[in-house]
PDB file of C-alpha atoms and ligand atoms in Angstrom:
ATOM      1  CA  MET A  19       4.369  -9.200  -8.243  1.00 42.00           C
ATOM      2  CA  PRO A  20       4.558 -13.402  -7.532  1.00 46.00           C
ATOM      3  CA  GLU A  21       8.129 -12.887  -6.949  1.00 46.00           C
ATOM      4  CA  ALA A  22       9.733 -16.168  -5.828  1.00 39.00           C
ATOM      5  CA  GLN A  23      12.143 -14.945  -2.965  1.00 45.00           C
ATOM      6  CA  ALA A  24      15.368 -16.311  -2.276  1.00 44.00           C
ATOM      7  CA  PRO A  25      15.409 -17.977   1.538  1.00 46.00           C
ATOM      8  CA  ASN A  26      17.401 -16.082   4.045  1.00 47.00           C
ATOM      9  CA  VAL A  27      21.036 -16.850   4.538  1.00 48.00           C
ATOM     10  CA  ALA A  28      21.266 -19.209   7.681  1.00 52.00           C
ATOM     11  CA  GLY A  29      21.862 -17.563  10.865  1.00 55.00           C
ATOM     12  CA  THR A  30      21.097 -13.928   9.522  1.00 54.00           C
ATOM     13  CA  VAL A  31      17.519 -12.474  10.512  1.00 58.00           C
ATOM     14  CA  PRO A  32      16.822  -9.740   8.115  1.00 64.00           C
ATOM     15  CA  ASP A  33      14.830  -6.515  10.267  1.00 83.00           C
ATOM     16  CA  VAL A  34      11.567  -7.133   8.795  1.00 94.00           C
ATOM     17  CA  PRO A  35      10.766 -10.762   7.704  1.00 96.00           C
ATOM     18  CA  ARG A  36       9.584 -11.037   3.871  1.00 97.00           C
ATOM     19  CA  HIS A  37       7.102 -13.231   3.848  1.00 98.00           C
ATOM     20  CA  VAL A  38       4.849 -13.069   7.032  1.00 98.00           C
ATOM     21  CA  ALA A  39       1.806 -15.447   7.427  1.00 98.00           C
ATOM     22  CA  ILE A  40      -1.136 -15.204   9.720  1.00 98.00           C
ATOM     23  CA  ILE A  41      -3.610 -17.504  11.545  1.00 98.00           C
ATOM     24  CA  MET A  42      -6.349 -14.731  12.336  1.00 98.00           C
ATOM     25  CA  ASP A  43      -8.000 -16.477  15.289  1.00 98.00           C
ATOM     26  CA  GLY A  44      -9.757 -15.451  18.258  1.00 98.00           C
ATOM     27  CA  ASN A  45     -12.853 -13.480  16.367  1.00 98.00           C
ATOM     28  CA  GLY A  46     -15.549 -16.025  18.483  1.00 97.00           C
ATOM     29  CA  ARG A  47     -13.907 -15.484  21.659  1.00 98.00           C
ATOM     30  CA  TRP A  48     -13.401 -11.741  21.302  1.00 98.00           C
ATOM     31  CA  ALA A  49     -17.186 -11.396  20.443  1.00 98.00           C
ATOM     32  CA  ALA A  50     -18.256 -13.646  23.558  1.00 98.00           C
ATOM     33  CA  ALA A  51     -16.192 -11.702  25.942  1.00 98.00           C
ATOM     34  CA  ARG A  52     -18.332  -8.733  24.905  1.00 98.00           C
ATOM     35  CA  GLY A  53     -21.864 -10.540  25.004  1.00 98.00           C
ATOM     36  CA  LEU A  54     -21.756  -9.748  20.895  1.00 98.00           C
ATOM     37  CA  PRO A  55     -22.673 -12.643  18.057  1.00 97.00           C
ATOM     38  CA  ARG A  56     -19.933 -14.353  16.669  1.00 97.00           C
ATOM     39  CA  VAL A  57     -20.423 -12.452  13.365  1.00 97.00           C
ATOM     40  CA  GLU A  58     -19.259  -9.493  15.238  1.00 98.00           C
ATOM     41  CA  GLY A  59     -16.011 -10.605  15.880  1.00 98.00           C
ATOM     42  CA  HIS A  60     -15.765 -11.587  12.375  1.00 98.00           C
ATOM     43  CA  ARG A  61     -16.538  -8.019  11.084  1.00 98.00           C
ATOM     44  CA  ARG A  62     -13.822  -6.618  13.767  1.00 98.00           C
ATOM     45  CA  GLY A  63     -12.066  -9.081  12.132  1.00 98.00           C
ATOM     46  CA  VAL A  64     -12.081  -8.000   8.730  1.00 97.00           C
ATOM     47  CA  GLU A  65     -10.802  -4.190  10.032  1.00 98.00           C
ATOM     48  CA  ALA A  66      -7.885  -5.936  12.161  1.00 98.00           C
ATOM     49  CA  LEU A  67      -7.377  -7.116   8.545  1.00 98.00           C
ATOM     50  CA  ARG A  68      -7.630  -3.853   7.130  1.00 97.00           C
ATOM     51  CA  ARG A  69      -4.896  -2.527   9.390  1.00 97.00           C
ATOM     52  CA  THR A  70      -2.316  -5.183   9.051  1.00 98.00           C
ATOM     53  CA  VAL A  71      -2.351  -5.086   5.668  1.00 98.00           C
ATOM     54  CA  ARG A  72      -1.854  -1.443   5.562  1.00 97.00           C
ATOM     55  CA  ALA A  73       0.621  -1.585   8.446  1.00 97.00           C
ATOM     56  CA  ALA A  74       2.477  -4.775   6.444  1.00 97.00           C
ATOM     57  CA  GLY A  75       3.274  -2.483   3.499  1.00 96.00           C
ATOM     58  CA  GLU A  76       4.435   0.208   5.586  1.00 95.00           C
ATOM     59  CA  MET A  77       6.929  -1.523   7.313  1.00 96.00           C
ATOM     60  CA  GLY A  78       8.060  -3.119   3.728  1.00 96.00           C
ATOM     61  CA  ILE A  79       6.782  -7.011   4.470  1.00 97.00           C
ATOM     62  CA  ARG A  80       6.899  -8.143   0.679  1.00 97.00           C
ATOM     63  CA  CYS A  81       4.244 -11.042   1.277  1.00 98.00           C
ATOM     64  CA  LEU A  82       1.620 -11.558   3.570  1.00 98.00           C
ATOM     65  CA  THR A  83      -1.013 -14.964   3.745  1.00 98.00           C
ATOM     66  CA  ILE A  84      -3.550 -14.647   5.791  1.00 98.00           C
ATOM     67  CA  PHE A  85      -5.986 -17.734   6.545  1.00 98.00           C
ATOM     68  CA  SER A  86      -9.243 -16.560   6.252  1.00 96.00           C
ATOM     69  CA  PHE A  87     -11.141 -19.865   5.729  1.00 96.00           C
ATOM     70  CA  SER A  88     -10.622 -23.203   6.369  1.00 96.00           C
ATOM     71  CA  SER A  89     -11.380 -26.312   4.424  1.00 95.00           C
ATOM     72  CA  GLU A  90     -12.548 -27.473   8.123  1.00 95.00           C
ATOM     73  CA  ASN A  91     -14.581 -23.940   8.437  1.00 95.00           C
ATOM     74  CA  TRP A  92     -17.229 -25.569   6.639  1.00 96.00           C
ATOM     75  CA  GLN A  93     -18.348 -27.965   9.588  1.00 97.00           C
ATOM     76  CA  ARG A  94     -19.485 -24.568  11.667  1.00 97.00           C
ATOM     77  CA  PRO A  95     -22.847 -23.849  11.656  1.00 96.00           C
ATOM     78  CA  ALA A  96     -24.785 -23.061   8.451  1.00 97.00           C
ATOM     79  CA  SER A  97     -25.185 -19.300   9.213  1.00 97.00           C
ATOM     80  CA  GLU A  98     -21.791 -18.492  10.591  1.00 97.00           C
ATOM     81  CA  VAL A  99     -20.363 -20.336   7.295  1.00 97.00           C
ATOM     82  CA  ARG A 100     -23.001 -18.097   5.329  1.00 96.00           C
ATOM     83  CA  ASP A 101     -21.950 -14.724   7.770  1.00 96.00           C
ATOM     84  CA  LEU A 102     -17.971 -15.945   6.772  1.00 97.00           C
ATOM     85  CA  MET A 103     -18.598 -15.988   3.081  1.00 96.00           C
ATOM     86  CA  GLY A 104     -20.425 -12.578   3.215  1.00 96.00           C
ATOM     87  CA  LEU A 105     -17.596 -10.580   4.617  1.00 96.00           C
ATOM     88  CA  LEU A 106     -15.101 -12.177   2.137  1.00 95.00           C
ATOM     89  CA  ARG A 107     -17.778 -10.932  -0.513  1.00 95.00           C
ATOM     90  CA  LEU A 108     -17.770  -7.497   1.148  1.00 94.00           C
ATOM     91  CA  PHE A 109     -14.110  -7.355   1.456  1.00 93.00           C
ATOM     92  CA  ILE A 110     -13.615  -8.132  -1.890  1.00 94.00           C
ATOM     93  CA  ARG A 111     -16.274  -5.769  -3.713  1.00 91.00           C
ATOM     94  CA  LYS A 112     -15.415  -2.836  -1.295  1.00 93.00           C
ATOM     95  CA  ASP A 113     -11.724  -3.125  -0.717  1.00 96.00           C
ATOM     96  CA  LEU A 114     -10.133  -4.421  -4.123  1.00 96.00           C
ATOM     97  CA  ALA A 115     -10.141  -0.938  -5.456  1.00 96.00           C
ATOM     98  CA  GLU A 116      -8.315   0.586  -2.285  1.00 95.00           C
ATOM     99  CA  LEU A 117      -5.951  -2.332  -1.970  1.00 97.00           C
ATOM    100  CA  HIS A 118      -5.368  -2.050  -5.984  1.00 97.00           C
ATOM    101  CA  SER A 119      -4.671   1.784  -5.868  1.00 97.00           C
ATOM    102  CA  ASN A 120      -2.109   0.760  -3.142  1.00 96.00           C
ATOM    103  CA  GLY A 121      -0.263  -1.272  -5.039  1.00 97.00           C
ATOM    104  CA  VAL A 122      -1.230  -4.951  -3.358  1.00 98.00           C
ATOM    105  CA  CYS A 123      -1.281  -8.263  -5.586  1.00 98.00           C
ATOM    106  CA  VAL A 124      -3.997 -10.636  -4.406  1.00 98.00           C
ATOM    107  CA  ARG A 125      -3.365 -14.140  -4.984  1.00 98.00           C
ATOM    108  CA  VAL A 126      -5.541 -16.991  -3.566  1.00 98.00           C
ATOM    109  CA  ILE A 127      -4.629 -20.325  -2.449  1.00 98.00           C
ATOM    110  CA  GLY A 128      -6.897 -22.931  -1.845  1.00 98.00           C
ATOM    111  CA  GLU A 129      -9.346 -25.452  -3.359  1.00 97.00           C
ATOM    112  CA  ARG A 130     -11.863 -23.215  -5.660  1.00 94.00           C
ATOM    113  CA  ASP A 131     -13.896 -26.176  -7.480  1.00 91.00           C
ATOM    114  CA  ASN A 132     -17.195 -26.407  -4.276  1.00 89.00           C
ATOM    115  CA  LEU A 133     -16.850 -22.649  -3.562  1.00 94.00           C
ATOM    116  CA  ASP A 134     -20.233 -20.719  -5.080  1.00 94.00           C
ATOM    117  CA  PRO A 135     -19.663 -19.324  -8.947  1.00 96.00           C
ATOM    118  CA  ASP A 136     -20.021 -16.039  -7.500  1.00 95.00           C
ATOM    119  CA  ILE A 137     -17.307 -16.304  -4.865  1.00 96.00           C
ATOM    120  CA  ARG A 138     -15.011 -18.019  -7.450  1.00 96.00           C
ATOM    121  CA  ARG A 139     -15.763 -15.406 -10.302  1.00 96.00           C
ATOM    122  CA  LEU A 140     -14.570 -12.552  -7.431  1.00 96.00           C
ATOM    123  CA  LEU A 141     -11.215 -14.279  -6.276  1.00 97.00           C
ATOM    124  CA  ASP A 142     -10.446 -14.580 -10.156  1.00 97.00           C
ATOM    125  CA  GLU A 143     -11.638 -11.259 -10.617  1.00 96.00           C
ATOM    126  CA  ALA A 144      -9.218  -9.914  -7.519  1.00 97.00           C
ATOM    127  CA  GLU A 145      -6.596 -11.743  -9.208  1.00 98.00           C
ATOM    128  CA  GLN A 146      -6.651 -10.409 -12.469  1.00 98.00           C
ATOM    129  CA  LEU A 147      -7.141  -6.786 -11.689  1.00 97.00           C
ATOM    130  CA  THR A 148      -4.323  -6.658  -9.448  1.00 98.00           C
ATOM    131  CA  CYS A 149      -1.775  -8.968 -11.008  1.00 98.00           C
ATOM    132  CA  GLY A 150       0.629  -6.157 -12.171  1.00 98.00           C
ATOM    133  CA  ASN A 151       1.171  -4.771  -8.813  1.00 98.00           C
ATOM    134  CA  ALA A 152       4.535  -4.880  -6.624  1.00 96.00           C
ATOM    135  CA  ASN A 153       4.008  -3.056  -3.420  1.00 96.00           C
ATOM    136  CA  LEU A 154       2.771  -6.187  -1.250  1.00 98.00           C
ATOM    137  CA  LEU A 155       1.488  -9.425  -1.877  1.00 98.00           C
ATOM    138  CA  LEU A 156      -1.528 -10.540  -0.277  1.00 98.00           C
ATOM    139  CA  VAL A 157      -1.686 -14.442  -0.292  1.00 98.00           C
ATOM    140  CA  VAL A 158      -5.522 -15.410   0.877  1.00 98.00           C
ATOM    141  CA  ALA A 159      -6.425 -18.581   2.221  1.00 98.00           C
ATOM    142  CA  PHE A 160      -9.419 -19.419   1.401  1.00 97.00           C
ATOM    143  CA  ASN A 161     -11.390 -22.912   2.060  1.00 97.00           C
ATOM    144  CA  TYR A 162      -7.462 -23.714   2.540  1.00 98.00           C
ATOM    145  CA  GLY A 163      -6.128 -26.878   3.902  1.00 98.00           C
ATOM    146  CA  ALA A 164      -2.433 -27.707   3.859  1.00 98.00           C
ATOM    147  CA  ARG A 165      -3.138 -31.496   4.026  1.00 98.00           C
ATOM    148  CA  ASP A 166      -6.119 -31.009   0.922  1.00 97.00           C
ATOM    149  CA  GLU A 167      -3.474 -28.896  -0.749  1.00 98.00           C
ATOM    150  CA  ILE A 168      -0.847 -31.387  -0.561  1.00 98.00           C
ATOM    151  CA  ALA A 169      -2.882 -34.065  -1.803  1.00 98.00           C
ATOM    152  CA  ARG A 170      -4.181 -32.196  -4.641  1.00 97.00           C
ATOM    153  CA  ALA A 171       0.162 -31.717  -5.710  1.00 98.00           C
ATOM    154  CA  VAL A 172       0.158 -35.660  -5.167  1.00 98.00           C
ATOM    155  CA  ARG A 173      -2.841 -36.073  -7.595  1.00 97.00           C
ATOM    156  CA  ARG A 174      -0.937 -34.252 -10.080  1.00 97.00           C
ATOM    157  CA  ILE A 175       2.279 -35.963  -9.930  1.00 98.00           C
ATOM    158  CA  ALA A 176       0.846 -39.524  -9.887  1.00 98.00           C
ATOM    159  CA  ARG A 177      -1.140 -38.560 -13.144  1.00 98.00           C
ATOM    160  CA  ASP A 178       2.456 -38.099 -14.559  1.00 97.00           C
ATOM    161  CA  VAL A 179       3.560 -41.026 -13.275  1.00 98.00           C
ATOM    162  CA  ALA A 180       0.626 -42.837 -14.510  1.00 98.00           C
ATOM    163  CA  SER A 181       1.111 -41.327 -17.892  1.00 98.00           C
ATOM    164  CA  GLY A 182       4.859 -42.208 -17.458  1.00 97.00           C
ATOM    165  CA  ALA A 183       6.053 -38.740 -17.914  1.00 97.00           C
ATOM    166  CA  VAL A 184       7.406 -39.053 -14.653  1.00 97.00           C
ATOM    167  CA  GLN A 185       9.817 -41.845 -12.834  1.00 97.00           C
ATOM    168  CA  PRO A 186       8.472 -42.553  -9.139  1.00 97.00           C
ATOM    169  CA  GLU A 187      12.419 -42.436  -8.613  1.00 97.00           C
ATOM    170  CA  GLY A 188      12.197 -38.952 -10.106  1.00 97.00           C
ATOM    171  CA  ILE A 189       9.814 -37.466  -7.374  1.00 98.00           C
ATOM    172  CA  THR A 190      11.737 -34.711  -5.295  1.00 98.00           C
ATOM    173  CA  GLU A 191      11.002 -32.265  -2.642  1.00 97.00           C
ATOM    174  CA  GLU A 192      11.340 -29.546  -5.279  1.00 97.00           C
ATOM    175  CA  MET A 193       8.700 -31.406  -7.417  1.00 98.00           C
ATOM    176  CA  ILE A 194       6.099 -31.369  -5.029  1.00 98.00           C
ATOM    177  CA  GLY A 195       6.847 -27.857  -4.130  1.00 98.00           C
ATOM    178  CA  GLN A 196       6.169 -27.092  -8.080  1.00 98.00           C
ATOM    179  CA  HIS A 197       2.891 -28.294  -7.534  1.00 98.00           C
ATOM    180  CA  LEU A 198       1.695 -26.692  -4.565  1.00 98.00           C
ATOM    181  CA  ASP A 199      -1.284 -23.660  -4.935  1.00 98.00           C
ATOM    182  CA  ALA A 200       1.604 -21.035  -5.028  1.00 98.00           C
ATOM    183  CA  PRO A 201       4.799 -22.801  -6.331  1.00 97.00           C
ATOM    184  CA  ASP A 202       6.608 -19.265  -7.465  1.00 97.00           C
ATOM    185  CA  ILE A 203       6.159 -17.507  -3.852  1.00 98.00           C
ATOM    186  CA  ALA A 204       8.788 -18.268  -1.124  1.00 97.00           C
ATOM    187  CA  ASP A 205       7.828 -19.985   2.259  1.00 98.00           C
ATOM    188  CA  PRO A 206       7.111 -17.712   4.886  1.00 98.00           C
ATOM    189  CA  ASP A 207       9.872 -16.586   7.343  1.00 97.00           C
ATOM    190  CA  LEU A 208       7.432 -15.999  10.323  1.00 98.00           C
ATOM    191  CA  ILE A 209       4.248 -17.942  11.121  1.00 98.00           C
ATOM    192  CA  ILE A 210       1.892 -15.855  13.406  1.00 98.00           C
ATOM    193  CA  ARG A 211      -1.128 -16.933  15.370  1.00 98.00           C
ATOM    194  CA  THR A 212      -3.147 -15.067  17.512  1.00 98.00           C
ATOM    195  CA  SER A 213      -5.588 -15.941  20.353  1.00 98.00           C
ATOM    196  CA  GLY A 214      -2.734 -17.783  22.470  1.00 98.00           C
ATOM    197  CA  GLU A 215      -3.518 -21.088  20.683  1.00 98.00           C
ATOM    198  CA  GLN A 216      -0.495 -22.976  19.507  1.00 98.00           C
ATOM    199  CA  ARG A 217      -0.678 -24.787  16.633  1.00 98.00           C
ATOM    200  CA  LEU A 218      -0.655 -24.796  13.078  1.00 98.00           C
ATOM    201  CA  SER A 219      -4.356 -26.395  12.620  1.00 97.00           C
ATOM    202  CA  ASN A 220      -3.638 -27.517   9.003  1.00 98.00           C
ATOM    203  CA  PHE A 221      -2.064 -24.301   7.437  1.00 98.00           C
ATOM    204  CA  LEU A 222       0.951 -24.193   4.936  1.00 98.00           C
ATOM    205  CA  LEU A 223       2.319 -27.489   6.856  1.00 98.00           C
ATOM    206  CA  TRP A 224       4.854 -28.112   3.702  1.00 98.00           C
ATOM    207  CA  GLN A 225       5.809 -24.371   3.392  1.00 98.00           C
ATOM    208  CA  ALA A 226       6.236 -23.829   7.368  1.00 98.00           C
ATOM    209  CA  ALA A 227       9.297 -26.095   7.421  1.00 97.00           C
ATOM    210  CA  TYR A 228      11.570 -24.012   8.538  1.00 96.00           C
ATOM    211  CA  SER A 229       9.136 -21.031   9.222  1.00 97.00           C
ATOM    212  CA  GLU A 230       9.372 -19.214  13.040  1.00 97.00           C
ATOM    213  CA  LEU A 231       6.190 -19.216  14.817  1.00 98.00           C
ATOM    214  CA  VAL A 232       5.218 -16.651  17.139  1.00 98.00           C
ATOM    215  CA  PHE A 233       1.838 -16.871  19.009  1.00 98.00           C
ATOM    216  CA  SER A 234       0.209 -13.972  20.511  1.00 98.00           C
ATOM    217  CA  PRO A 235      -2.351 -13.775  23.435  1.00 98.00           C
ATOM    218  CA  VAL A 236      -3.963 -11.005  21.632  1.00 98.00           C
ATOM    219  CA  TYR A 237      -7.539 -12.038  19.907  1.00 98.00           C
ATOM    220  CA  TRP A 238      -7.427 -11.153  16.012  1.00 98.00           C
ATOM    221  CA  PRO A 239     -10.148  -8.288  16.551  1.00 98.00           C
ATOM    222  CA  ASP A 240      -7.549  -6.250  18.678  1.00 98.00           C
ATOM    223  CA  PHE A 241      -4.460  -7.229  16.566  1.00 98.00           C
ATOM    224  CA  ASP A 242      -2.777  -3.542  14.790  1.00 98.00           C
ATOM    225  CA  ARG A 243       0.593  -2.399  14.085  1.00 98.00           C
ATOM    226  CA  ALA A 244       1.766  -2.384  17.179  1.00 98.00           C
ATOM    227  CA  THR A 245       0.890  -5.899  17.590  1.00 98.00           C
ATOM    228  CA  LEU A 246       2.844  -6.343  14.308  1.00 98.00           C
ATOM    229  CA  GLU A 247       5.706  -4.931  15.487  1.00 97.00           C
ATOM    230  CA  ALA A 248       6.103  -6.768  18.618  1.00 97.00           C
ATOM    231  CA  ALA A 249       5.582 -10.329  16.432  1.00 97.00           C
ATOM    232  CA  ILE A 250       8.359  -9.190  14.233  1.00 96.00           C
ATOM    233  CA  GLU A 251      10.968  -8.039  17.099  1.00 95.00           C
ATOM    234  CA  GLU A 252      10.421 -11.622  18.544  1.00 95.00           C
ATOM    235  CA  TYR A 253      11.336 -13.022  15.273  1.00 95.00           C
ATOM    236  CA  ARG A 254      14.469 -10.579  15.112  1.00 93.00           C
ATOM    237  CA  ARG A 255      15.655 -12.263  18.514  1.00 91.00           C
ATOM    238  CA  ARG A 256      15.350 -15.657  16.927  1.00 90.00           C
ATOM    239  CA  GLU A 257      17.969 -17.224  14.570  1.00 73.00           C
ATOM    240  CA  ARG A 258      17.584 -19.123  11.842  1.00 72.00           C
ATOM    241  CA  ARG A 259      19.402 -22.267  10.976  1.00 73.00           C
ATOM    242  CA  PHE A 260      17.600 -24.357   8.200  1.00 77.00           C
ATOM    243  CA  GLY A 261      19.442 -27.280  10.114  1.00 80.00           C
ATOM    244  CA  GLY A 262      22.545 -25.821   9.636  1.00 82.00           C
ATOM    245  CA  LEU A 263      25.212 -23.969  12.332  1.00 79.00           C
ATOM    246  CA  ALA A 264      24.730 -21.602  13.845  1.00 71.00           C
ATOM    247  CA  ALA A 265      26.537 -18.195  12.534  1.00 60.00           C
ATOM    248  CA  LYS A 266      28.594 -16.831  15.175  1.00 52.00           C
ATOM    249  CA  THR A 267      29.296 -19.694  17.666  1.00 47.00           C
ATOM    250  CA  GLY A 268      29.241 -22.865  15.478  1.00 42.00           C
ATOM    251  CA  SER A 269      27.569 -24.519  17.442  1.00 40.00           C
TER     252      SER A 269
HETATM  253  C1  LIG B 305     -11.099 -17.380  14.140  1.00 69.94           C
HETATM  254  O1  LIG B 305     -11.977 -16.781  14.611  1.00 69.94           O
HETATM  255  C2  LIG B 305     -11.319 -17.019  12.223  1.00 69.94           C
HETATM  256  C3  LIG B 305     -11.460 -17.298  11.522  1.00 69.94           C
HETATM  257  C4  LIG B 305     -12.634 -18.576  11.039  1.00 69.94           C
HETATM  258  C5  LIG B 305     -12.021 -16.824  10.001  1.00 69.94           C
HETATM  259  C6  LIG B 305     -11.115 -15.304   9.999  1.00 69.94           C
HETATM  260  C7  LIG B 305     -11.979 -14.600   9.434  1.00 69.94           C
HETATM  261  C8  LIG B 305     -11.639 -13.212   9.542  1.00 69.94           C
HETATM  262  C9  LIG B 305     -10.599 -12.103   9.839  1.00 69.94           C
HETATM  263  C10 LIG B 305     -12.885 -12.005   8.733  1.00 69.94           C
HETATM  264  C11 LIG B 305     -13.033 -12.422   7.207  1.00 69.94           C
HETATM  265  C12 LIG B 305     -12.331 -12.089   6.316  1.00 69.94           C
HETATM  266  C13 LIG B 305     -12.274 -12.991   4.940  1.00 69.94           C
HETATM  267  C14 LIG B 305     -11.384 -12.327   3.991  1.00 69.94           C
HETATM  268  C15 LIG B 305     -12.891 -13.568   4.598  1.00 69.94           C
HETATM  269  P1  LIG B 305     -12.686 -17.937  15.340  1.00 69.94           P
HETATM  270  O2  LIG B 305     -13.916 -17.678  14.586  1.00 69.94           O
HETATM  271  O3  LIG B 305     -12.264 -19.449  15.630  1.00 69.94           O
HETATM  272  O4  LIG B 305     -12.589 -17.717  16.815  1.00 69.94           O
HETATM  273  P2  LIG B 305     -12.715 -18.681  17.952  1.00 69.94           P
HETATM  274  O5  LIG B 305     -11.574 -19.402  18.055  1.00 69.94           O
HETATM  275  O6  LIG B 305     -12.640 -17.752  19.192  1.00 69.94           O
HETATM  276  O7  LIG B 305     -14.017 -19.129  18.263  1.00 69.94           O
END
């Protein structure tokens, strides 16, 4: 699909946000609460992801971005990193055909250079296979960190400055946005974080400038259509001003 979405008009909140981004948190605590190994929480997290992708498509959400492995997640024990990589392999191998037949377009953001070659290949294949689909754009943030994304963008612009193609005075917010990992995708309208934690943890820092943030107490493996609808209900109650004035009251 990749569609450049027009930002919502200040003060109006459409029934369903076009772009929802999710920090899927709480897999480990979900498992610990049940005396299960952490990997079981991640496995059940993949099931929650399947449910959520399905629900998002049915509800008319155009773009769903998920934080599935952060650049900081490498600091976890090697066995857990292996488990998470294994789950990504499994998710793509097992679910790609179904995602494709449901018209889901998969895009990946994050640093790919230091990933295992087979994972890089799987991510490339998923993007190539599904790039013509238009029902739902699923953006997988994998080996992703927002500061890393911004640093990579700045390095690219710095090269253009060094070559003389760009003057320092010519660097604009738009130019920085154009050098991020998915410049054609509009900023998220709504960012949901599960598990009760209330921070962005290096997720979409540039793109989150005007996003509404909703924090759900639910651990990610328990997330489902009802929790997604509840978050969207909260989003609907918000009034987005984008730095301007309120639409109705002018205050
Ligand atoms: C946070 O739970 C979740 C993650 C670190 C990764 C999210 C991964 C999945 C949902 C499964 C993998 C899916 C793909 C497509 C790779 P946590 O471990 O930080 O939970 P905790 O804070 O309770 O310990």
